[in-house]
Structure formats: C-alpha cells, structure tokens
C-alpha cells in the first residue's frame, strides 16, 4: 500500500492591523467561512441540507485625542445557501462608541447602534408556516 501525505498551507490568524489616516485609524477585517448544515430550517421532520458560505466584512474607524477615544464600526454578515437564493441573507450593523474624560473625576462612555438583521427560516419570527 502506497500512501501519500500532502501538506496543506495553514492560514495564520493575526490581529488586524490599523491603517493610519492622520487623526483617524482605519481597521478593516474580513471573515470567510463555508459550513455544511444538515437541517437549515431547524425542523423535526423533512430536513433540508445545504452548504452555507458566509462573508463577514468589518470596517472600523477609531479616533483618539489624549484620553478621549471614539469609534465607528460597520459589520456586514452575508450568507449564501447552496439550496437556493431564497434563504440568502445580508445583515448590517452600524455602531458608535465613545469614551470621554472630561476631567480627572468625570468620565463618560456613550454607545449607540442600529442593525438590519434577519431571522433564519424556522426560528424566531419565521417559525412555523
């Protein structure tokens, strides 16, 4: 019996590197995955299987002046199903965070976010018929 061993390249996960844009730093990241789901509708009978490809870009802008820091972040989440485009989705989240130090005794943290998300078929608001 002749066996062959193949070495596959391993992708190292590293910390995202910021791009300096003057007073603002830009931190882009991208996640890509493909998974197999044997019951995409999460039903007890009549299961449907599919390969799911996901792309997750994130764009973050960070500004800092002395002890004050502010950030605006966009996160996208795009899913593509091999079983058909009716279950594909695109989710979007935009958030802003700030840390303000008014003086040695007064510090403020503020945060706000807005999102356009989906419920996968068979869960949440789409459960049932």
Tab-separated table of C-alpha atoms in Angstrom:
chain	number	residue	atom	x	y	z
A	1	UNK	CA	0.000	0.000	0.000
A	2	UNK	CA	1.397	3.325	-1.002
A	3	UNK	CA	0.316	6.338	0.993
A	4	UNK	CA	0.803	9.942	0.116
A	5	UNK	CA	0.907	12.730	2.653
A	6	UNK	CA	0.017	16.167	1.398
A	7	UNK	CA	0.856	19.274	3.369
A	8	UNK	CA	-1.865	21.882	3.134
A	9	UNK	CA	-0.983	25.506	3.770
A	10	UNK	CA	-2.231	26.743	7.105
A	11	UNK	CA	-3.567	30.259	7.281
A	12	UNK	CA	-2.344	32.021	10.385
A	13	UNK	CA	-4.882	34.185	12.123
A	14	UNK	CA	-3.337	37.504	13.022
A	15	UNK	CA	-4.558	40.592	14.790
A	16	UNK	CA	-5.986	43.197	12.413
A	17	UNK	CA	-3.561	45.953	11.525
A	18	UNK	CA	-4.687	49.568	11.579
A	19	UNK	CA	-4.102	51.893	8.644
A	20	UNK	CA	-3.120	55.372	9.818
A	21	UNK	CA	-5.240	58.059	8.118
A	22	UNK	CA	-3.928	61.071	10.007
A	23	UNK	CA	-6.090	61.697	13.082
A	24	UNK	CA	-8.117	58.519	12.403
A	25	UNK	CA	-7.088	54.868	12.271
A	26	UNK	CA	-8.874	52.520	9.885
A	27	UNK	CA	-9.070	48.822	10.806
A	28	UNK	CA	-10.519	46.561	8.068
A	29	UNK	CA	-11.117	42.848	8.654
A	30	UNK	CA	-12.711	40.115	6.584
A	31	UNK	CA	-14.021	36.730	7.667
A	32	UNK	CA	-14.896	33.998	5.170
A	33	UNK	CA	-16.291	30.579	6.042
A	34	UNK	CA	-18.101	27.666	4.482
A	35	UNK	CA	-20.054	25.152	6.550
A	36	UNK	CA	-22.397	22.248	5.981
A	37	UNK	CA	-25.792	22.325	7.725
A	38	UNK	CA	-27.891	19.142	7.635
A	39	UNK	CA	-31.094	20.900	8.827
A	40	UNK	CA	-31.088	24.524	7.677
A	41	UNK	CA	-34.761	25.108	8.592
A	42	UNK	CA	-34.366	23.519	12.052
A	43	UNK	CA	-37.432	21.307	11.566
A	44	UNK	CA	-38.057	17.982	13.386
A	45	UNK	CA	-39.053	16.230	10.118
A	46	UNK	CA	-38.358	16.892	6.449
A	47	UNK	CA	-34.836	18.207	6.977
A	48	UNK	CA	-33.150	20.171	4.186
A	49	UNK	CA	-29.383	20.255	3.966
A	50	UNK	CA	-27.119	22.821	2.310
A	51	UNK	CA	-23.651	24.252	2.170
A	52	UNK	CA	-23.584	27.766	3.645
A	53	UNK	CA	-20.952	30.280	2.549
A	54	UNK	CA	-20.528	33.336	4.773
A	55	UNK	CA	-18.660	36.586	4.214
A	56	UNK	CA	-18.258	38.956	7.163
A	57	UNK	CA	-16.522	42.295	6.466
A	58	UNK	CA	-15.864	44.736	9.297
A	59	UNK	CA	-14.754	48.348	8.900
A	60	UNK	CA	-13.768	50.334	11.974
A	61	UNK	CA	-12.672	53.949	12.271
A	62	UNK	CA	-11.005	54.953	15.539
A	63	UNK	CA	-10.096	58.487	16.622
A	64	UNK	CA	-8.157	59.322	19.767
A	65	UNK	CA	-7.177	62.613	21.316
A	66	UNK	CA	-5.441	62.419	24.679
A	67	UNK	CA	-7.665	60.162	26.835
A	68	UNK	CA	-10.761	60.606	24.619
A	69	UNK	CA	-11.498	57.786	22.170
A	70	UNK	CA	-14.272	57.406	19.608
A	71	UNK	CA	-15.025	54.571	17.201
A	72	UNK	CA	-17.491	53.941	14.393
A	73	UNK	CA	-17.865	50.321	13.288
A	74	UNK	CA	-19.715	48.669	10.405
A	75	UNK	CA	-20.189	44.892	10.393
A	76	UNK	CA	-21.733	43.076	7.453
A	77	UNK	CA	-22.808	39.442	7.523
A	78	UNK	CA	-23.702	37.855	4.187
A	79	UNK	CA	-24.890	34.250	3.882
A	80	UNK	CA	-25.289	32.244	0.680
A	81	UNK	CA	-27.026	28.833	0.648
A	82	UNK	CA	-26.397	26.127	-1.955
A	83	UNK	CA	-30.060	25.058	-1.632
A	84	UNK	CA	-31.336	28.261	-3.224
A	85	UNK	CA	-31.176	32.032	-3.040
A	86	UNK	CA	-34.498	32.410	-1.144
A	87	UNK	CA	-32.598	31.766	2.111
A	88	UNK	CA	-29.604	34.015	1.364
A	89	UNK	CA	-29.315	36.959	3.703
A	90	UNK	CA	-27.421	40.183	4.258
A	91	UNK	CA	-27.239	41.632	7.765
A	92	UNK	CA	-25.806	45.050	8.591
A	93	UNK	CA	-24.823	46.626	11.913
A	94	UNK	CA	-23.527	50.160	12.420
A	95	UNK	CA	-22.339	51.223	15.860
A	96	UNK	CA	-20.627	54.145	17.501
A	97	UNK	CA	-18.770	54.136	20.809
A	98	UNK	CA	-17.092	56.912	22.719
A	99	UNK	CA	-15.054	57.307	25.872
A	100	UNK	CA	-14.775	60.898	27.063
A	101	UNK	CA	-12.725	62.019	30.010
A	102	UNK	CA	-13.982	65.496	30.906
A	103	UNK	CA	-11.559	65.815	33.813
A	104	UNK	CA	-9.927	63.622	36.463
A	105	UNK	CA	-13.273	62.984	38.190
A	106	UNK	CA	-15.717	62.828	35.288
A	107	UNK	CA	-15.635	60.157	32.607
A	108	UNK	CA	-18.403	59.263	30.161
A	109	UNK	CA	-18.994	56.254	27.979
A	110	UNK	CA	-21.537	56.501	25.174
A	111	UNK	CA	-22.660	53.837	22.734
A	112	UNK	CA	-25.295	53.571	20.016
A	113	UNK	CA	-26.023	51.028	17.326
A	114	UNK	CA	-28.514	50.264	14.593
A	115	UNK	CA	-28.930	46.966	12.805
A	116	UNK	CA	-30.818	45.358	9.940
A	117	UNK	CA	-30.844	41.642	10.788
A	118	UNK	CA	-32.813	38.561	9.781
A	119	UNK	CA	-34.376	35.556	11.495
A	120	UNK	CA	-33.286	32.322	9.816
A	121	UNK	CA	-36.234	30.385	8.438
A	122	UNK	CA	-37.572	28.080	11.174
A	123	UNK	CA	-36.538	30.335	14.075
A	124	UNK	CA	-37.806	33.498	15.760
A	125	UNK	CA	-40.497	35.382	13.857
A	126	UNK	CA	-40.322	32.976	10.907
A	127	UNK	CA	-41.036	29.830	12.926
A	128	UNK	CA	-43.901	27.711	11.612
A	129	UNK	CA	-45.832	28.269	8.406
